[in-house]
XYZ file of C-alpha atoms in Angstrom:
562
model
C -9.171 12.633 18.885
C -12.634 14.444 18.116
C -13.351 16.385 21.542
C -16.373 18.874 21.065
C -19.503 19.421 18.337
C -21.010 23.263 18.213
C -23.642 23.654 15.819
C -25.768 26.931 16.346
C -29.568 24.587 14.846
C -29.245 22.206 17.650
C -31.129 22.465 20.514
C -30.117 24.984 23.251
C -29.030 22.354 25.327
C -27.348 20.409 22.712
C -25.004 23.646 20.599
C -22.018 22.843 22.738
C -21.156 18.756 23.212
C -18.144 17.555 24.621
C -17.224 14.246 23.478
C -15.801 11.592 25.515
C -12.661 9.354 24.278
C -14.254 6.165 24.783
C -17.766 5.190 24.335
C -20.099 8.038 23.443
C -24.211 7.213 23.527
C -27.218 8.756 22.222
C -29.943 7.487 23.745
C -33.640 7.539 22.409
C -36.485 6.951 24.099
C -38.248 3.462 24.771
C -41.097 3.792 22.275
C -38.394 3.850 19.663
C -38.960 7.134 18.269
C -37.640 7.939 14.889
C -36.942 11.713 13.231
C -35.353 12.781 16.278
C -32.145 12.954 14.822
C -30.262 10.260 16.500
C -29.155 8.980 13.258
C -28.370 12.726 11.944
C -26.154 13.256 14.561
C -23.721 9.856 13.727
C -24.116 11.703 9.346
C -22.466 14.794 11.441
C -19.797 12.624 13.025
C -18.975 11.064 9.652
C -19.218 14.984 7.843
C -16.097 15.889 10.724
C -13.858 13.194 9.239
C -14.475 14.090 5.146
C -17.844 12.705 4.409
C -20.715 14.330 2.829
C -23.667 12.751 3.241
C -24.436 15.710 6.129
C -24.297 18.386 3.251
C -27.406 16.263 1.858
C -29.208 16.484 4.951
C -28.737 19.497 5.760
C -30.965 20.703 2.712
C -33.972 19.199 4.155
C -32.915 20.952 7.574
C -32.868 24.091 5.803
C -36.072 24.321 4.725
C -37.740 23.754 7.859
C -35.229 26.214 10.454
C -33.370 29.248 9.622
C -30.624 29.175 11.461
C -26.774 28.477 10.430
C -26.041 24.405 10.096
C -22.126 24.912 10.172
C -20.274 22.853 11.963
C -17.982 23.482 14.663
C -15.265 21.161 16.065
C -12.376 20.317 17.933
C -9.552 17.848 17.649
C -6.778 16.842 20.370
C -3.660 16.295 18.156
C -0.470 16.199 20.527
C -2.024 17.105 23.517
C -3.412 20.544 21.788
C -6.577 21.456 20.415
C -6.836 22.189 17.047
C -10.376 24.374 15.856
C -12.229 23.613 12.666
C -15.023 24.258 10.807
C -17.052 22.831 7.588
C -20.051 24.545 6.140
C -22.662 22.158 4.190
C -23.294 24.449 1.689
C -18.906 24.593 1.289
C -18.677 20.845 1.504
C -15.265 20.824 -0.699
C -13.841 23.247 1.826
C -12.558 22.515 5.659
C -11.473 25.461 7.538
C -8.911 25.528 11.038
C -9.299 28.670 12.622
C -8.781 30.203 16.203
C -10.474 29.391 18.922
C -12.397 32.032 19.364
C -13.891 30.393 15.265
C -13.598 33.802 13.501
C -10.466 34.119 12.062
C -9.439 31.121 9.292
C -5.793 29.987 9.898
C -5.937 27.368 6.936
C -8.210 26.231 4.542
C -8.171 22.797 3.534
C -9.726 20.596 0.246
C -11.121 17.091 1.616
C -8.517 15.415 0.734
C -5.768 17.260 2.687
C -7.883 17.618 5.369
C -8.503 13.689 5.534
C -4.407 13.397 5.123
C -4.469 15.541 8.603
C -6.195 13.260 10.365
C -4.179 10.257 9.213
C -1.404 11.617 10.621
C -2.939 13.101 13.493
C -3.881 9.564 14.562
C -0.746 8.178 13.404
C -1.532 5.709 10.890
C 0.926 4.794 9.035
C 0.184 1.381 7.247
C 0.751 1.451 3.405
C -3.139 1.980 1.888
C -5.216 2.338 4.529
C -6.697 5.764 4.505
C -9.771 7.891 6.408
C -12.007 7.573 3.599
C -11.457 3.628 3.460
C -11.809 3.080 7.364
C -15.207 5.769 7.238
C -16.427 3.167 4.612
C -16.454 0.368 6.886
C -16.561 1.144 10.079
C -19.222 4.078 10.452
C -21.978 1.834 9.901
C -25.009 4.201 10.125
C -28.195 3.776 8.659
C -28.370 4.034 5.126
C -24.823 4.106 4.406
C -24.809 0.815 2.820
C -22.557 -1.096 4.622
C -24.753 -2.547 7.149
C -24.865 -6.845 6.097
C -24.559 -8.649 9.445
C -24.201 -11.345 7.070
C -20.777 -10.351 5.431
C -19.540 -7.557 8.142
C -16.172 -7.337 5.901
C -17.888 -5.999 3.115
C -17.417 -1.602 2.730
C -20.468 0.026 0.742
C -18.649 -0.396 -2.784
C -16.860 -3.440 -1.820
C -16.621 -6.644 -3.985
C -15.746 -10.077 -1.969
C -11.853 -9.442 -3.503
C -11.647 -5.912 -2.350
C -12.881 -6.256 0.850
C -10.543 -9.035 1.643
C -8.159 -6.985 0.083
C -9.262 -3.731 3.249
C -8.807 -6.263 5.552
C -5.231 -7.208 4.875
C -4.563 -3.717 4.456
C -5.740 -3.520 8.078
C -3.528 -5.876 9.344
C -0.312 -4.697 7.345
C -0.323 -6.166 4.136
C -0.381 -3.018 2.060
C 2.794 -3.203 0.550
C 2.379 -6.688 -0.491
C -0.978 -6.240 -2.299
C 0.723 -3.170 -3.977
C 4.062 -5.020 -5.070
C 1.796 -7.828 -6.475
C -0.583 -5.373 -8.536
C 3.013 -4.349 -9.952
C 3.683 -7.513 -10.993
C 0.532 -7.993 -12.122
C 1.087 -4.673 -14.073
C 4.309 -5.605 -15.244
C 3.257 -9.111 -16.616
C -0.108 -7.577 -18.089
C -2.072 -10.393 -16.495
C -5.599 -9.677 -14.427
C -5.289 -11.804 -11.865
C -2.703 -13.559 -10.390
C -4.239 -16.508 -9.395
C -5.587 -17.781 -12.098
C -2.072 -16.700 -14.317
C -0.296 -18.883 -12.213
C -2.110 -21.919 -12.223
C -1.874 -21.503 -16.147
C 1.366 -20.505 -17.073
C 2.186 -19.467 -20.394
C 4.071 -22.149 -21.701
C 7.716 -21.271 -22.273
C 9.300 -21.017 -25.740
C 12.703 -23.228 -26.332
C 15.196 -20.300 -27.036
C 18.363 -22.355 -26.793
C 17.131 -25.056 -29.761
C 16.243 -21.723 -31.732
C 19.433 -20.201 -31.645
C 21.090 -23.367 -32.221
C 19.126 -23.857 -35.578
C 19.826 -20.279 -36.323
C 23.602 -20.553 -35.538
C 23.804 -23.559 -38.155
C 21.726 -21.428 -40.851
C 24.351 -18.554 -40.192
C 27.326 -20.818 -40.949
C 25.883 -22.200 -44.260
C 24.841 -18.869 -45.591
C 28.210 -17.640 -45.132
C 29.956 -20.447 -46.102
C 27.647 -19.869 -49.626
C 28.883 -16.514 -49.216
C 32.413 -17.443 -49.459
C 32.282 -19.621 -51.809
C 30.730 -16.946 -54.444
C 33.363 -14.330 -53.795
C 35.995 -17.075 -54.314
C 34.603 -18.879 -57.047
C 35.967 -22.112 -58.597
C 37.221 -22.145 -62.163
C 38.675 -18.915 -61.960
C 35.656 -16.899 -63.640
C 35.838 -14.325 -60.748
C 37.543 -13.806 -57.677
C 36.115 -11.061 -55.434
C 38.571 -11.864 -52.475
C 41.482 -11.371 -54.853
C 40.686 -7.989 -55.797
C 40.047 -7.285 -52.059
C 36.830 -6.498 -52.129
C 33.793 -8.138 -49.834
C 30.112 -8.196 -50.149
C 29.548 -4.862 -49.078
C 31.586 -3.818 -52.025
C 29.884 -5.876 -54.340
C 26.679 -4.750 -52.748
C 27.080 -1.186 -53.519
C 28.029 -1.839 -57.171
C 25.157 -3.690 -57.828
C 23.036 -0.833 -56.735
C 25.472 1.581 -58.779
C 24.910 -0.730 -61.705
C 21.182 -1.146 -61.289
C 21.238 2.413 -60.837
C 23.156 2.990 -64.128
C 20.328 1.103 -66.158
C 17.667 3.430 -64.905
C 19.676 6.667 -65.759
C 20.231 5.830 -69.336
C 16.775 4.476 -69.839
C 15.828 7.889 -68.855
C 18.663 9.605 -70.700
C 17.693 7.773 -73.822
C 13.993 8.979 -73.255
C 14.931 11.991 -73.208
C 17.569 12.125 -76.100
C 14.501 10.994 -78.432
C 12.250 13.821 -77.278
C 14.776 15.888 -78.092
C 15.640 14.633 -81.745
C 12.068 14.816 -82.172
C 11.369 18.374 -81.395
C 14.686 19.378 -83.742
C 13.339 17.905 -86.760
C 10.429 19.274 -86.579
C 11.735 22.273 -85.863
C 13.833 22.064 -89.034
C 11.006 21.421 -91.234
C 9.796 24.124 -93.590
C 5.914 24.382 -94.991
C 6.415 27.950 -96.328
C 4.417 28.098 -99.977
C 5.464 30.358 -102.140
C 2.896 32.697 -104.556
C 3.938 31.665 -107.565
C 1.977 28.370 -106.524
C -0.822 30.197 -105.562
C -0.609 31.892 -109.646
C -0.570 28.356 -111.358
C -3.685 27.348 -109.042
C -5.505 30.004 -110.855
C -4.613 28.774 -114.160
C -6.596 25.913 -113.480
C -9.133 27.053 -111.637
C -10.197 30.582 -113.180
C -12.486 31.238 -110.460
C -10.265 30.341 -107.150
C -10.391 32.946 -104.546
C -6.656 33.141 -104.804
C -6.811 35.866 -101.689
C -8.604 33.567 -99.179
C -5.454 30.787 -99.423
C -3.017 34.093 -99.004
C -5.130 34.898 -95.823
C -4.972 31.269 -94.925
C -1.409 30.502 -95.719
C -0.521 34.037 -93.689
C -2.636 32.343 -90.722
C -0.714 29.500 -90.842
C 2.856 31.112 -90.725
C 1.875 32.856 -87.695
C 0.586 29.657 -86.055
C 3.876 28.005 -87.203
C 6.160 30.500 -85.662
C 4.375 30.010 -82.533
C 5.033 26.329 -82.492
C 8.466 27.047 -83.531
C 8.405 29.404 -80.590
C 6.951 26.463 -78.264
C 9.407 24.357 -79.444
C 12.394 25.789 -79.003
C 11.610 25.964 -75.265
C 11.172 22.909 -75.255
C 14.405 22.165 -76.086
C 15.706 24.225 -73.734
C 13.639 22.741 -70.857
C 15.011 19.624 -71.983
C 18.915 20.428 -72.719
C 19.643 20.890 -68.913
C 18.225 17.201 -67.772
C 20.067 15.712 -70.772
C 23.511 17.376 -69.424
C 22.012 16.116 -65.742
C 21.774 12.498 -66.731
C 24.899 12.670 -69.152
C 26.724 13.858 -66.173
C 24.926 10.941 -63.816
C 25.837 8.457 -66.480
C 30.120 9.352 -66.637
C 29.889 9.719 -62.258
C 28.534 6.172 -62.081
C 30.494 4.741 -64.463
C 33.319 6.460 -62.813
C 32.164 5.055 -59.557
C 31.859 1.730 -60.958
C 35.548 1.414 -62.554
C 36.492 2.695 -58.994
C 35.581 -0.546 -57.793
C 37.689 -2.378 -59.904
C 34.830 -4.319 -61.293
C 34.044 -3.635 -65.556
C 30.026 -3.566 -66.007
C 30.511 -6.360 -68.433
C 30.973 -8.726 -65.250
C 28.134 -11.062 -64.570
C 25.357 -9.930 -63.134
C 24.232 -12.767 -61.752
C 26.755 -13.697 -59.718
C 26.422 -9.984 -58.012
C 23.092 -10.805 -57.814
C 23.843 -13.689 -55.643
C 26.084 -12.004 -53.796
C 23.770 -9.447 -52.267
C 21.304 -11.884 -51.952
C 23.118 -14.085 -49.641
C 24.553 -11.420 -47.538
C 21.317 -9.913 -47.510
C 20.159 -13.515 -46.065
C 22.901 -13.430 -43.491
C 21.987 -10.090 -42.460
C 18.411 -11.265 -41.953
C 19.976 -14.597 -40.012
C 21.791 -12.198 -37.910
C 19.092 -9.895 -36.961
C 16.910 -13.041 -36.074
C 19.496 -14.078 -34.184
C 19.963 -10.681 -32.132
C 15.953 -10.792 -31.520
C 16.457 -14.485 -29.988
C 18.696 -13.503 -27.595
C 16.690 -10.338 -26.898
C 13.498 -12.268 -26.529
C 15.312 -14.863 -24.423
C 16.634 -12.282 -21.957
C 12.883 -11.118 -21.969
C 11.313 -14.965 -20.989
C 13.972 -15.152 -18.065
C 13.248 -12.038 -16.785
C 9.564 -13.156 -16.765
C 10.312 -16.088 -15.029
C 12.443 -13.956 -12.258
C 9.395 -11.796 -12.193
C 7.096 -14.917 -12.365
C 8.946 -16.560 -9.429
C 8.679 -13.097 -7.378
C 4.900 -13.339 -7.879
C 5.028 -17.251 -6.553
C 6.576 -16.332 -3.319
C 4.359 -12.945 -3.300
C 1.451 -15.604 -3.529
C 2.722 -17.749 -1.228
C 2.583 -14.562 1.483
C -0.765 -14.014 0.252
C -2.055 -17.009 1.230
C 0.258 -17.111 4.888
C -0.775 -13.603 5.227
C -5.047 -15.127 4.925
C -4.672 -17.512 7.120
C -2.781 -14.836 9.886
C -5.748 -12.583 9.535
C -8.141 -15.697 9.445
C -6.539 -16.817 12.971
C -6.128 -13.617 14.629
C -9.602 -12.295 14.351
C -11.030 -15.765 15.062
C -9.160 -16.148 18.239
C -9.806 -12.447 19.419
C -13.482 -13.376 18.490
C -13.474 -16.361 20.448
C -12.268 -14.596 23.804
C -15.031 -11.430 23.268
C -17.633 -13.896 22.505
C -16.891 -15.838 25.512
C -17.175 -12.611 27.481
C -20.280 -11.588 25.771
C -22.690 -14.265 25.681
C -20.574 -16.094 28.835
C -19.683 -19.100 26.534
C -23.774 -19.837 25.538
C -22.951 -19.321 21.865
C -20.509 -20.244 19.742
C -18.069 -18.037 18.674
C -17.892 -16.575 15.391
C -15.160 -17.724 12.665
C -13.781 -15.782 9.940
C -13.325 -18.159 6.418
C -12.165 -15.507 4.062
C -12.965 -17.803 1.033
C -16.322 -17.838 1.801
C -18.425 -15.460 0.166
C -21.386 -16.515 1.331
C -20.560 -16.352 5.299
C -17.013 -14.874 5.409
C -17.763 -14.191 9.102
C -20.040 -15.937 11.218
C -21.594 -19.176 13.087
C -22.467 -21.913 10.621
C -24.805 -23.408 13.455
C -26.973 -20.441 14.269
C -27.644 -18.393 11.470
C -30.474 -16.161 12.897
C -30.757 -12.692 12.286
C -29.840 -11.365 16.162
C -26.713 -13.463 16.351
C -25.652 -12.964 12.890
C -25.356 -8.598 13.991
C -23.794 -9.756 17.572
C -21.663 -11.282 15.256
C -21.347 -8.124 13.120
C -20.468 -6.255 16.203
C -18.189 -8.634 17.497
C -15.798 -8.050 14.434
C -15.898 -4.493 14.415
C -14.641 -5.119 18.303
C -12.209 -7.350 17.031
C -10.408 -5.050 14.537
C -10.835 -1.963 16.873
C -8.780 -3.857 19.300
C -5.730 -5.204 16.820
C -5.814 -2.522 14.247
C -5.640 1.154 14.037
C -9.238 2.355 13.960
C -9.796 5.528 15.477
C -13.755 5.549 15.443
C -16.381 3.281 15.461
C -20.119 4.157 14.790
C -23.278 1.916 14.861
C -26.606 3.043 14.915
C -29.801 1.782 16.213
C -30.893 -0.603 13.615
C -27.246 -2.900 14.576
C -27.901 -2.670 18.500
C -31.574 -3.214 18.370
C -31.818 -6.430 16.642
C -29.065 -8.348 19.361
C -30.657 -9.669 22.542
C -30.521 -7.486 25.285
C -28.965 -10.088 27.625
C -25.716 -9.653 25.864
C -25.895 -5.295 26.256
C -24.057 -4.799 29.377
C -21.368 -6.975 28.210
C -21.366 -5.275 24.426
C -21.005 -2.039 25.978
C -18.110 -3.000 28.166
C -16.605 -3.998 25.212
C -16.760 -0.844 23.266
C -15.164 0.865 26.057
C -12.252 -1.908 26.366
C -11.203 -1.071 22.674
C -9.623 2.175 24.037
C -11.486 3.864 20.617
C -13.516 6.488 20.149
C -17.151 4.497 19.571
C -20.605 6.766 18.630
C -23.416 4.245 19.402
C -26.798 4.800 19.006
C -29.091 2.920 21.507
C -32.591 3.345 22.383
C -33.651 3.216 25.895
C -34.688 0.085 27.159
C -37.288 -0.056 29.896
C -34.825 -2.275 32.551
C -31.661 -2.824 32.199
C -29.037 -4.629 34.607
C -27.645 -2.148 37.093
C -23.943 -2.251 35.348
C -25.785 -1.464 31.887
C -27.179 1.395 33.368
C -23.770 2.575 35.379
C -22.702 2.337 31.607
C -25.645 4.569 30.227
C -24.676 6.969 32.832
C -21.268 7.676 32.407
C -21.263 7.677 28.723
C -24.675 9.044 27.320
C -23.917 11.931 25.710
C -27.921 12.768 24.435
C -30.905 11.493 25.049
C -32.941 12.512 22.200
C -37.065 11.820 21.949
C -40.272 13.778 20.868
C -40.167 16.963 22.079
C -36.326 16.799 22.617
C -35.081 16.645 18.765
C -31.582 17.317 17.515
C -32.621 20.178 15.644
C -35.083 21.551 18.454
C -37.877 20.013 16.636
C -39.301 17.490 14.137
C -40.943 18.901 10.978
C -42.032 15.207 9.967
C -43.975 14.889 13.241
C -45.140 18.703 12.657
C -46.408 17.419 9.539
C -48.511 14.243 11.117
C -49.874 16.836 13.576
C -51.467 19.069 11.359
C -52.812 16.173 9.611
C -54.741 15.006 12.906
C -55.886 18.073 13.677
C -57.130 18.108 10.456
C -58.791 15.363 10.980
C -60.478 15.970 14.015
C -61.886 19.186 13.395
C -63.161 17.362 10.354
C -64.943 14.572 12.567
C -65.963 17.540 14.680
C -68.252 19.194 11.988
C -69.611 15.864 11.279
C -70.555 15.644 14.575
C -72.356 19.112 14.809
């Protein structure tokens, strides 16, 4: 448990603060006085187990006192004390050191350090961490978690999630974690609504028995062709089955293409050849008897032509003949294709001159059983997937049906404990409190008196209620929770705190009479008293602020009056 505060900005008389292991009060003073730091002092609390709000704070502090705003503490964990620090302007960090503070022994992220104190107050319940119990149970101004109206509700809490805390609270962890599993597994959002509509279930056993009959008359089809009547061919006789057929087929079909492309080529090359072989060579004497008819021909020009030409024709030649050697190899290539599948095919024992068409029926139907097979194999598999859905659907039922049991545990236990500290508080004048977890509107409360004092007595009563059967470690309210209950009930509230055997930080303005046991209370358990002139910090830069506005002011009205 938290057992001393040091901070060197507090007031002399406040750097050193021994904390109690019950109730622990800091009083203010009657008028009510605010910036004193009462509420400060609960953000310092909640910045010794992980929070940061403090670090926030302290940057206002800052610029109104120089002096250090680290935090000092102690913790009793196994009947030792433990020494840590946290500096706001470090907030990631948490440092244990020796007792003496200056040498560091361990540093610790927030997160480890907040793992420490869950097991240094031995909580062990699956879920429920520091950070979550912080969230709803330091309720200090500000911090958003303050509606007397729904006291189950954290500061980021939806109705479902804070039911959700609660049933952590009381040991249903694993439960709500084995049924966001399931909820996981069968990619549903929420449960409740899945299982009042449940996906309707698919008839596997009809489907496989319509798929077995389709199986047996394909291959029955299939028999039939490789035995067929009238003797024009029988496959089974020649000991081959569909597979062999199959591949033949393919071989054949492959043969087609290969001397399609063989017979391309072939032409290309027949082509090139005669061309090849053709002469256009003119001779001169040709060129003479031109002249003889046409006196005035340039004979030379159609020389320099014809020698133009022969050059561009050897070129082509040249072009041509690789050409035929490009092609040459892929005509031996698809020659040789041509002889391996016809080899192949003779292999089989079936001529190419057999009838196409009845291969072609053969593959098709055992390509049809195949498929009838494979649908078959993704029946079963998508059978053995629906039933275990419905084992996993099942699971979720009874994990439901706990859910619910579970509710209406919590929903009695905290009523009844609410009943008896009621009783005890307002000495059976009110009514006691109930807790209706399906109620969104009033979860927790009195139906018949819905004013705003009773409605945070009732707020307080619950946080007594789970102190006392759950494993809360500290509680924290602050003035504006006390202040707003009647004070006839404030001896009995305080007695209360103390009977939870917690650690409780309340913040409580001083009341001008209280009953003699209230103030035997107040003066075993105050651990401040805080007012103007008597701040947290030593002194109150708001107020500072007001004063040198009035005196302002007045030496204003005094000029006026001169």
């Amino acid at each position: 448990m938290l057992r001393t505060v040091k901070c060197d900005a507090f007031a002399d008389d406040l750097r050193n603060m021994t904390i109690r292991p019950g109730l622990n009060i800091v009083q203010g003073s009657s008028q009510g006085n605010n910036a004193i730091g009462k509420s400060t002092f609960l953000w310092i609390v909640d910045f010794i187990f992980g929070g940061d709000r403090y670090a926030k704070i302290a940057q206002d502090v800052r610029k109104h006192i120089d002096r250090d705003l680290t935090v000092y503490f102690t913790f009793e964990v196994d009947e030792k004390l433990r020494f840590f620090y946290r500096k706001p302007e470090e907030p990631q960090k948490i440092f244990e050191c020796t007792q003496d503070w200056k040498t560091i022994i361990d540093e610790m992220a927030v997160e480890q350090y907040q793992s420490f104190l869950r097991d240094a107050y031995r909580i062990d319940l699956p879920g429920l961490t520091i950070p979550g119990l912080t969230d709803h149970f330091f309720r200090i101004y500000g911090k958003g978690n303050v509606d007397e109206r729904k006291p189950i509700k954290g500061t980021k809490d939806t109705h479902d999630t804070a039911v959700d805390f609660l049933l952590v609270l009381f040991n249903h962890g694993r439960m709500l974690a084995e049924i966001a599993y399931m909820e996981q597994t069968l990619n549903i959002k929420a449960y409740e609504d899945f299982l009042k509509n449940p996906a309707q279930a698919v008839d596997y056993a009809a489907k496989l028995e319509e798929n077995s009959g389709a199986i047996k008359a394909m291959q029955e089809r299939l028999d039939r062709l490789l035995r067929k009547e009238g003797g024009e061919i029988e496959f089974a006789d020649l000991g081959m089955d569909t597979k062999t057929i199959e591949t033949v087929a393919k071989l054949q079909k492959e043969l087609r293409l290969i001397t399609r492309q063989y017979e391309s080529l072939r032409s290309q090359q027949v082509a090139v050849e005669n061309n090849l072989s053709e002469t256009m060579t003119e001779r001169a004497e040709e060129f003479t008897a031109l002249q003889h008819f046409f006196p005035q021909a340039n004979i030379k020009a159609f020389e320099d032509i014809e020698s133009f030409h022969r050059q561009l024709r050897q070129i082509l030649r040249d072009e041509m003949k690789d050409e035929i050697a490009r092609l040459q190899p892929l005509i031996t290539f698809y020659s040789e294709e041509i002889r391996r599948l016809e080899a192949r095919i003779q292999e089989s024992g079936i001529t190419r001159s057999i009838s196409e068409k009845i291969m072609s029926q053969c593959v098709s139907a055992r390509q049809r059983l195949e498929e009838l097979q494979a649908e078959r194999d993704q029946l079963f598999h998508d059978k053995e997937l629906q039933e275990e859905r419905a084992e996993k659907m099942a699971h979720l039922r009874e994990l439901a049906e706990q859910h619910r049991s579970a509710i209406t545990s919590v929903e009695e236990t905290v009523t009844n404990l609410a009943e008896t500290i009621n009783a005890a508080v307002t000495a059976g004048k009110e009514k006691a409190p109930v807790l209706k977890i399906a109620s969104k509107d009033l979860p927790f409360g009195t139906e018949e008196n819905t004013s705003e004092g009773s409605a945070f007595k009732n707020l307080v009563i619950y946080d007594l209620c789970l102190a006392n059967s759950c494993p809360i470690p500290v509680l924290i309210h602050d003035s504006n929770i006390l202040i707003k209950i009647d004070n006839a009930y404030l001896e009995e509230i305080l007695r209360q705190y103390q009977a939870t055997g917690k650690q409780v930080f309340i913040v409580l303005d001083k009341l001008e009479s209280v009953s003699p046991g209230t103030q035997a209370i107040l003066d075993d358990t105050t651990l401040m008293h805080l007012s103007d002139g008597h701040e947290l910090f030593g002194t109150s830069w708001s107020k500072v602020a007001q004063k040198a506005t009035d005196e302002a002011k007045e030496t204003e009205d005094h000029g006026e009056d001169q």
